[in-house]
Amino acid sequence: MWWGGRGQSFNIAPQKAEPDVGSQPGFPPSLVGEQILAWAPGVRKGLEPELSGTLICTNLRVTFQPCGWQRSQETPLSSEYDFVLVNIGRLEAVSGLSRVQLLRPGSPLKFIPEEILIHGRDFRLLRVAFEAGGLEPQAFQVTSAIVQARAQSSQAQQYAGISLSKAGQSSGSRKPPIPLLETSEDWETERKKQGARGWRVSTVNERFDVATSLPRYFWVPKRTLDSEVRRAFGHFHQGRGPRLSWHHPGGSDLLRCGGFYTASDPNKEHIRAVESMLQAGHSDVVLVDTADELPSLTDVQLAHLKLRALCLPDSSAAEEKWLSALEGTRWLDYVRSCLRKASDISVLVTSRVRSVVLQERGDRDFNGLLSSLVQLLSAPEARTLLGFQSLVQREWVAAGHPFLTRLGVTGASEEAPVFLLFLDCVWQLLHQFPAEFEFSEFFLLALHDSARVPDTLTFLRDTPWERGKQSGQFNSYTQIYTPGYSQPPAGNSVNLQLSVWDWDLRYSSEQILQFHNPGYDPEHCPDSWLPRQQPSFMVPGPPSSVWLFSRGALTPLNQLCPWRDSPSVLAVSSRWLPRPAISSESLADQEWGLPSHWGACPLPPGLLLPGYLGPQIRLWRRCYLRGRPEVQKGLSAPTISGLQDELSHLQELLRRWTPRVSPEDHSKKRDPNTILSQSH
Amino acid sequence: MLGKGVVGGGGGTKAPKPSFVSYVRPEEIHTNEKEVTEKEVTLHLLPGEQLLCEASTVLKYVQEDSCQRGIYGKLVCTDFKIAFLGDDESALDNDETQFKNKVIGENDITLHCVDQIYGVFDEKKKPLFGQLKKYPEKLIIHCKDLRVFHFGLRYTKEEEVKRIVSGIIHHTQAPKLLKRLFLFSYATAAQNNTATDPKNHTVMFDTLKDWCWELERTKGNVKYKAVSVNEGYKVSDRLPAYFVVPTPLPEEDVRCFQGRGIPIWCWSCHNGCALLKMSALPKEQDDGLLQIQKSFLDGIYKTVHRPPYEIVKTEDLSSNFLSLQDIQTAYSKFKQLFLIDNSTEFWDTDIKWFSLLESSSWLDIIRRCLKKAIEITECLEAQNMNVLLLEENASDLCCLLSSLVQVMMDPHCRTRVGFQSLVQKEWIMGGHCFLDRCNHLRQSDKEEVPVFLLFLDCVWQLAHQHPPAFDFTETYLTVLSDSLYIPIFSTFFFNSPHQKDTNMGRESQDTQSKPLNLLTVWDWSVQFEPKAQMLLKNPLYVEKPKLDKGQRKGTRFKHQRQLSLPLTQSKSSPKRGFFREETDHLIKNLLGKRISKLINSSDELQDNFREFYESWHSKPTDYHGLLLPHIEGPEIKVWAQRYLRWIPEAQILGGGRVATMSKLLEMMEEVEHLQEKIDERHHSQGALPAEAPSLLRSSARLSSLFPFALLQRHSSKPVLPTSGWKALGDEEDLAKREDEFVDLGDV
């Protein structure tokens, strides 16, 4: 068996130390403002081995503290034993074999529980049986405390980030593990790395006065002036005008922007600015209607809720009805449509040199999802550990994905786990191309579980503006009025640089080692990319062709902007009209593709084309079925990681037979720090 | 890639998609392209194979694309196969096609492999059978290995169309006599080409010695004996010449009901319990006869109930389990998911993939078989009971379950030789009616039930869940399933060993006619070159560590589960007894009915099953010990390699399990390297490292459908849908098309 047991994300046996003599829970609250509300001795069930310890409820989290297990200073939050209150999806108290009570806020506990089950919204399950059958009053107390604390935390209007009291200090003023893109230098470095020579870093939003949801810096075409940027951005929804997401080494540019603000009445100057920013110097422009063929936010939320219900350990779906129940959640269907669209767009970007503009009304959800997926598919660099983290930081965190709202931390109505949908898509890619990614499934799981952990601000704010405000990083010239915000406590400024990418806050070095995919084939490293000859960049004059990509097909457009009176930008002919795209479910029949000389094989190096057929889209079992004891147990999935365990076992066997063989040449023990902090 | 005979090649070759692209129908192109050069490819005939009819200028459509593209060539029908000659065979000789089947080419369909034939008349598809009044313009052949061929006959001479269509229909659908099987003409003609080691060490179970060997291997010889009472099939023609029965059973009893009602030994467990099978006694109306039957059975049961035998539990498979009808219905629904005529059809069904899959209930049938096998295993292993499988003829579900139980319990059956011997023992000698179940003679569609395929699918589930436990790969299982329809191997072309022997001339006293020497399917060198055969061997398989004799003896009976992996040694939980002692503990642990979703009723038997299942899965797996499958909903999967391999849309270039495999092979090399080092130090014999399949190592980007996808490479269709750019990007083209779509609403 390769995986430690049920519910675990990692196949590392939990640290089991000698039982502690002292009966007091040796639990130093490591978070600022944390108070222990109640605790009770208990035994964690369901996982091998069973651990006895203490169940503790604080005002921030529920945690299980195994006997004698000391939280190390470096990892004050445990990925294994902690349940942040907002993460608790369902609580059940059990007494005997038959009495089960679903604990809702406000409903009194009807009996003294023998066991408590905490179902996480991240699909984890914590099962703790109280000692002596729950006869001790502590069991009752801790259970009630959890119910109450959870109710209170969900009532909180604005979820204030928790900061670590110790970890930040110990790490001092270290460099963040990946560039957080909060300075213009970061953006400049990244721009150079991508080789985007026709672009520059714009500082027009340095004071967040163009848009609070936009980062302070972003990339715009080199010859566009900041005044033009400001002018053009005003005609987009929420001021989110076209910015560069990624520059393809072959010459194409991937842009993203919000919807046109149709109510505005721009003059010719303004329209020209908008058009030139969309065109980005290419003669060929494709506008991608992002929302088309993708689920709505409500759909995503509904599917996720259904999926969670289905994956509960006692879900009502019968074994033989499992498949249709899974289909009924539509989650996999949405995953599939995302992959399909991303695959289409990456072909658009790769097949010829052009400007591809992702346009979504809000530009904060699926634009990020698609642009990240396209980069994963076409840029080997993005498939490295560092590259992927930078990608998420750039396309999600810096680009202003409203994490707090979407993950439902605030309890707002616009909850929709788009980011988790993205992670599922990435997992599908990882599953389909096991040798192409430097990070492992465990890394994705860790990221998945981190989305709701309140230790850093990365996922706890909706916009870069709020994030910056909270961490107190604004320079003195910041003149934004911030009502209702008390100054952060003085001690807080130390975690200025802490982000979710500081994995050692929550994960031990052994776990971090497993972020690395042993199956990553060095042959597919970024160097193997052969950029095609760069055509002369910055074609002056209007674009020669403008297309709308929608329903899997390209339709010619006669103008880029929707406003009346806007002059046609097309150089060739104005006879062309937008035509309704043919409707067809079948992408394979669509009329686009790569130049035929590419033939059947090979694909351009570095480009991955994912499968998105029914049989190819899989359920991410190691994530969603973690709570189902019977599924995860003894699952010997043929992943490379498992194989490497097998290999090391074989080596172990060999060593045992021949004690004289020196082990050093094959035990490639990696230092976790080198993995995550390679030069970038 | 576009050969000379390709019609409509080049840039603008896209499907006649309504209303968008102005398309050219192939016939128009054809008229323009006067020099349709037909590549003459010589027809390779096997010894004894005869050409029956042929037709030229047949267009073989590129299947994956609903467009009208294809390759011209000749369609022939012999008494062995339908073959299309038109592809440039020399293109096949590159490195990538090393997994070529030597007997069946890419465009060959053996007559037995044909499942359904359809004709297209005026764009309508109709199944073809019997005498035709009208001949179709297009022939669609669905194969039993799930390939789909489209042959256009529009440019073929009418005479030839008539001949080839009626020829194909007749030779694939008309009932046949056994003696007319190609098997015999081949064997007669190829009398001298016998391979040196045809069986690959597979135990054939056609001699008394083989049975004794198996008894000894399983330590069953204490309580069971091999008998030769049926030599020359004097007692029964359903039973093999030699078989094994409980030692005290008198031979007269075997004769009593022609071998019916006799417990026949299948396999012995390490604890001495045995798996037995019995065919039911004939159904009688007469009370007297019934009385005789009853007392006979009483006698039999007394014999096997008495010590040293353990208690016998009878599993009646004909009443409480799947019916053959269920299996047939499920599979015919299931296969339709994969037998698709074009991409559009595939995309249409793709949306409802999961529910369609579920409604076929094929996966559920697999689950039920696996569950039953676990139940039987539980009786043998945990309850120390003998299990007697009872079935009408003991030759269908009996074969399936007994072999499945052995695959799960006996690690020997998970080696290739062991698995082949198992198939030989339980299926071939067990008298599974391959001829009827595969409908090789086209005598009755009702009898056609894919029981053996169901077995292979169950084994695939096991192998998929526990890859290191099996010596063979899924490719092995796939080609084995394909071999069911190749009539040069005798293995799957008889209903019983008796039928085989009588038809092979072994029985005849005629001395001048030498007994025919038929090939067995286990001689893989007939089908594959050694290099391709490497793909049948699982590089993941962990061979049993060679312990010295004394040690092995000790561990064997205690059923100690050897820990195979270091990480799973959960030292904290003290080793308890394997089953009984843990029962209480487990019950306490289980939360009510929560975990018992697998089980519908909660009687004692089911509880035992659940405990057994749960307890096994909560322990680390010993790949050389008992192996149980997961049977929960998400765990039963579609055998993608077999069922999806001809569907190009299902291909992931550079991905899939193949990518993992190549990485794995690197690791294997590392291990081998280590091993070599050790051997050097020991100055012992330098054991040659097993050669890992170089096929996998060579190319960086293999298809996920490897090795089968290679065969698709000759299609002119690129991986990405082509033709868009030429058509859309070209301004002239656009302008031209624009004229067709003049919008009067132009402002």
Short mmCIF file of C-alpha atoms in Angstrom, two decimals, chain B residues 104-298:
data_model
loop_
_atom_site.label_atom_id
_atom_site.label_comp_id
_atom_site.label_asym_id
_atom_site.label_seq_id
_atom_site.Cartn_x
_atom_site.Cartn_y
_atom_site.Cartn_z
CA ILE B 104 -3.53 -9.97 -38.88
CA GLY B 105 -2.63 -6.77 -40.63
CA GLU B 106 -3.99 -3.37 -39.94
CA ASN B 107 -6.60 -3.71 -42.64
CA ASP B 108 -7.41 -7.35 -42.09
CA ILE B 109 -10.53 -8.63 -40.43
CA THR B 110 -10.76 -12.31 -39.77
CA LEU B 111 -14.13 -13.71 -40.72
CA HIS B 112 -14.76 -14.60 -37.11
CA CYS B 113 -14.04 -11.11 -35.99
CA VAL B 114 -16.88 -9.60 -37.98
CA ASP B 115 -19.68 -8.56 -35.70
CA GLN B 116 -22.20 -6.69 -37.81
CA ILE B 117 -22.31 -5.61 -41.39
CA TYR B 118 -24.25 -2.58 -42.47
CA GLY B 119 -24.95 -1.22 -45.88
CA VAL B 120 -25.61 2.39 -46.68
CA PHE B 121 -28.38 2.94 -49.20
CA ASP B 122 -29.15 6.53 -50.05
CA GLU B 123 -27.50 7.79 -46.87
CA LYS B 124 -29.44 5.32 -44.74
CA LYS B 125 -27.69 2.67 -42.77
CA LYS B 126 -29.26 -0.76 -42.67
CA PRO B 127 -27.96 -4.03 -41.31
CA LEU B 128 -27.20 -6.52 -44.04
CA PHE B 129 -27.97 -10.19 -43.96
CA GLY B 130 -29.04 -12.97 -46.21
CA GLN B 131 -29.80 -12.44 -49.85
CA LEU B 132 -29.72 -8.87 -51.02
CA LYS B 133 -31.97 -7.40 -53.63
CA LYS B 134 -30.11 -4.15 -53.79
CA TYR B 135 -26.48 -3.55 -53.24
CA PRO B 136 -25.25 -0.77 -50.98
CA GLU B 137 -23.05 2.13 -51.96
CA LYS B 138 -21.13 1.79 -48.76
CA LEU B 139 -20.28 -1.11 -46.55
CA ILE B 140 -19.76 -0.66 -42.83
CA ILE B 141 -18.18 -3.49 -40.90
CA HIS B 142 -18.25 -3.56 -37.12
CA CYS B 143 -15.66 -5.91 -35.70
CA LYS B 144 -15.68 -7.82 -32.47
CA ASP B 145 -12.45 -6.14 -31.46
CA LEU B 146 -14.41 -2.88 -31.88
CA ARG B 147 -12.82 -1.65 -35.05
CA VAL B 148 -15.16 -0.04 -37.56
CA PHE B 149 -14.44 -0.08 -41.28
CA HIS B 150 -16.17 1.93 -43.95
CA PHE B 151 -15.80 0.81 -47.54
CA GLY B 152 -17.19 2.93 -50.33
CA LEU B 153 -18.34 0.90 -53.31
CA ARG B 154 -19.56 3.69 -55.52
CA TYR B 155 -16.73 3.42 -58.00
CA THR B 156 -16.57 -0.31 -57.98
CA LYS B 157 -17.98 -2.26 -60.91
CA GLU B 158 -21.46 -3.49 -60.21
CA GLU B 159 -20.50 -7.09 -60.78
CA GLU B 160 -17.70 -6.85 -58.28
CA VAL B 161 -19.90 -5.16 -55.75
CA LYS B 162 -22.37 -7.97 -55.97
CA ARG B 163 -19.70 -10.56 -55.64
CA ILE B 164 -17.83 -9.00 -52.77
CA VAL B 165 -20.85 -7.99 -50.72
CA SER B 166 -22.64 -11.28 -51.04
CA GLY B 167 -19.34 -13.07 -50.54
CA ILE B 168 -18.59 -11.24 -47.33
CA ILE B 169 -22.12 -11.66 -46.05
CA HIS B 170 -22.16 -15.32 -46.84
CA HIS B 171 -18.79 -16.15 -45.37
CA THR B 172 -19.31 -14.21 -42.19
CA GLN B 173 -22.94 -14.91 -41.50
CA ALA B 174 -23.92 -18.27 -42.91
CA PRO B 175 -23.78 -21.12 -40.41
CA LYS B 176 -20.66 -23.17 -40.82
CA LEU B 177 -19.67 -26.72 -40.18
CA LEU B 178 -16.94 -27.26 -37.67
CA LYS B 179 -14.87 -29.13 -40.21
CA ARG B 180 -14.96 -26.13 -42.50
CA LEU B 181 -13.15 -23.91 -40.04
CA PHE B 182 -10.03 -22.36 -41.47
CA LEU B 183 -8.22 -23.92 -38.55
CA PHE B 184 -8.14 -27.26 -40.32
CA SER B 185 -7.03 -26.08 -43.72
CA TYR B 186 -4.30 -24.10 -42.03
CA ALA B 187 -3.17 -27.00 -39.90
CA THR B 188 -3.10 -29.33 -42.90
CA ALA B 189 -1.13 -26.90 -45.01
CA ALA B 190 1.25 -25.78 -42.30
CA GLN B 191 1.94 -29.24 -41.00
CA ASN B 192 5.67 -28.76 -40.86
CA ASN B 193 5.95 -25.32 -39.37
CA THR B 194 5.73 -26.31 -35.77
CA ALA B 195 7.57 -24.05 -33.44
CA THR B 196 10.15 -25.44 -31.12
CA ASP B 197 8.57 -24.35 -27.88
CA PRO B 198 4.98 -23.74 -28.79
CA LYS B 199 3.60 -23.69 -25.31
CA ASN B 200 5.95 -21.30 -23.61
CA HIS B 201 5.99 -23.54 -20.53
CA THR B 202 2.25 -23.33 -20.25
CA VAL B 203 0.78 -26.37 -18.58
CA MET B 204 -1.80 -27.73 -20.97
CA PHE B 205 -3.55 -30.16 -18.57
CA ASP B 206 -3.98 -32.75 -21.28
CA THR B 207 -1.97 -35.38 -19.48
CA LEU B 208 -2.32 -37.05 -16.11
CA LYS B 209 1.12 -35.75 -15.24
CA ASP B 210 0.02 -32.14 -15.60
CA TRP B 211 -2.80 -32.63 -13.11
CA CYS B 212 -0.52 -34.39 -10.64
CA TRP B 213 1.91 -31.53 -10.96
CA GLU B 214 -0.80 -29.01 -10.20
CA LEU B 215 -1.98 -31.09 -7.23
CA GLU B 216 1.49 -31.12 -5.89
CA ARG B 217 1.99 -27.43 -6.46
CA THR B 218 -1.09 -26.52 -4.47
CA LYS B 219 -0.55 -29.27 -1.88
CA GLY B 220 -3.87 -30.68 -2.87
CA ASN B 221 -2.50 -34.18 -3.30
CA VAL B 222 -3.25 -35.05 0.30
CA LYS B 223 -6.96 -35.14 -0.19
CA TYR B 224 -7.42 -35.28 -3.93
CA LYS B 225 -6.37 -37.59 -6.71
CA ALA B 226 -6.07 -37.31 -10.44
CA VAL B 227 -8.12 -39.91 -12.28
CA SER B 228 -7.95 -41.22 -15.79
CA VAL B 229 -11.39 -42.78 -15.78
CA ASN B 230 -12.45 -40.61 -18.70
CA GLU B 231 -9.54 -41.57 -20.92
CA GLY B 232 -10.81 -41.74 -24.48
CA TYR B 233 -13.91 -39.91 -23.26
CA LYS B 234 -15.52 -43.18 -22.27
CA VAL B 235 -17.50 -41.60 -19.46
CA SER B 236 -18.36 -38.17 -20.69
CA ASP B 237 -17.54 -35.97 -23.61
CA ARG B 238 -18.04 -32.85 -21.52
CA LEU B 239 -15.19 -33.73 -19.18
CA PRO B 240 -11.50 -33.67 -20.00
CA ALA B 241 -9.64 -36.95 -20.28
CA TYR B 242 -8.01 -36.42 -16.90
CA PHE B 243 -9.30 -34.56 -13.92
CA VAL B 244 -9.11 -34.52 -10.14
CA VAL B 245 -11.64 -35.74 -7.57
CA PRO B 246 -11.62 -36.31 -3.80
CA THR B 247 -9.46 -39.31 -2.96
CA PRO B 248 -12.16 -41.52 -1.40
CA LEU B 249 -14.54 -41.06 -4.31
CA PRO B 250 -15.00 -44.39 -6.10
CA GLU B 251 -14.59 -44.36 -9.84
CA GLU B 252 -18.00 -45.93 -10.38
CA ASP B 253 -19.58 -42.81 -9.00
CA VAL B 254 -18.00 -40.83 -11.78
CA ARG B 255 -19.56 -43.13 -14.34
CA CYS B 256 -22.94 -43.07 -12.66
CA PHE B 257 -24.27 -39.87 -14.21
CA GLN B 258 -21.64 -39.35 -16.93
CA GLY B 259 -19.57 -37.28 -14.57
CA ARG B 260 -22.43 -35.08 -13.46
CA GLY B 261 -23.00 -34.66 -9.75
CA ILE B 262 -19.33 -35.25 -9.07
CA PRO B 263 -17.32 -32.68 -7.18
CA ILE B 264 -14.40 -31.89 -9.45
CA TRP B 265 -11.38 -30.26 -7.97
CA CYS B 266 -10.30 -26.86 -9.24
CA TRP B 267 -7.72 -25.65 -6.79
CA SER B 268 -6.51 -26.06 -3.22
CA CYS B 269 -5.92 -23.21 -0.85
CA HIS B 270 -2.87 -23.10 1.40
CA ASN B 271 -5.04 -24.08 4.39
CA GLY B 272 -6.20 -27.22 2.66
CA CYS B 273 -9.60 -25.95 1.62
CA ALA B 274 -10.47 -26.60 -1.95
CA LEU B 275 -12.48 -24.97 -4.66
CA LEU B 276 -14.65 -27.57 -6.33
CA LYS B 277 -17.12 -27.51 -9.16
CA MET B 278 -20.00 -29.73 -10.09
CA SER B 279 -22.34 -29.88 -13.02
CA ALA B 280 -25.96 -30.38 -12.06
CA LEU B 281 -27.64 -33.73 -12.46
CA PRO B 282 -30.11 -33.99 -15.30
CA LYS B 283 -33.56 -32.72 -14.41
CA GLU B 284 -35.89 -35.65 -13.96
CA GLN B 285 -39.63 -35.80 -13.55
CA ASP B 286 -39.78 -39.33 -12.32
CA ASP B 287 -39.86 -39.69 -8.56
CA GLY B 288 -37.87 -42.86 -8.57
CA LEU B 289 -35.08 -41.35 -10.55
CA LEU B 290 -35.12 -38.30 -8.35
CA GLN B 291 -34.80 -40.56 -5.35
CA ILE B 292 -31.79 -42.24 -6.90
CA GLN B 293 -30.27 -38.86 -7.63
CA LYS B 294 -30.88 -37.74 -4.08
CA SER B 295 -29.24 -40.69 -2.49
CA PHE B 296 -26.36 -40.43 -4.92
CA LEU B 297 -25.77 -36.84 -3.95
CA ASP B 298 -26.13 -37.70 -0.27
#
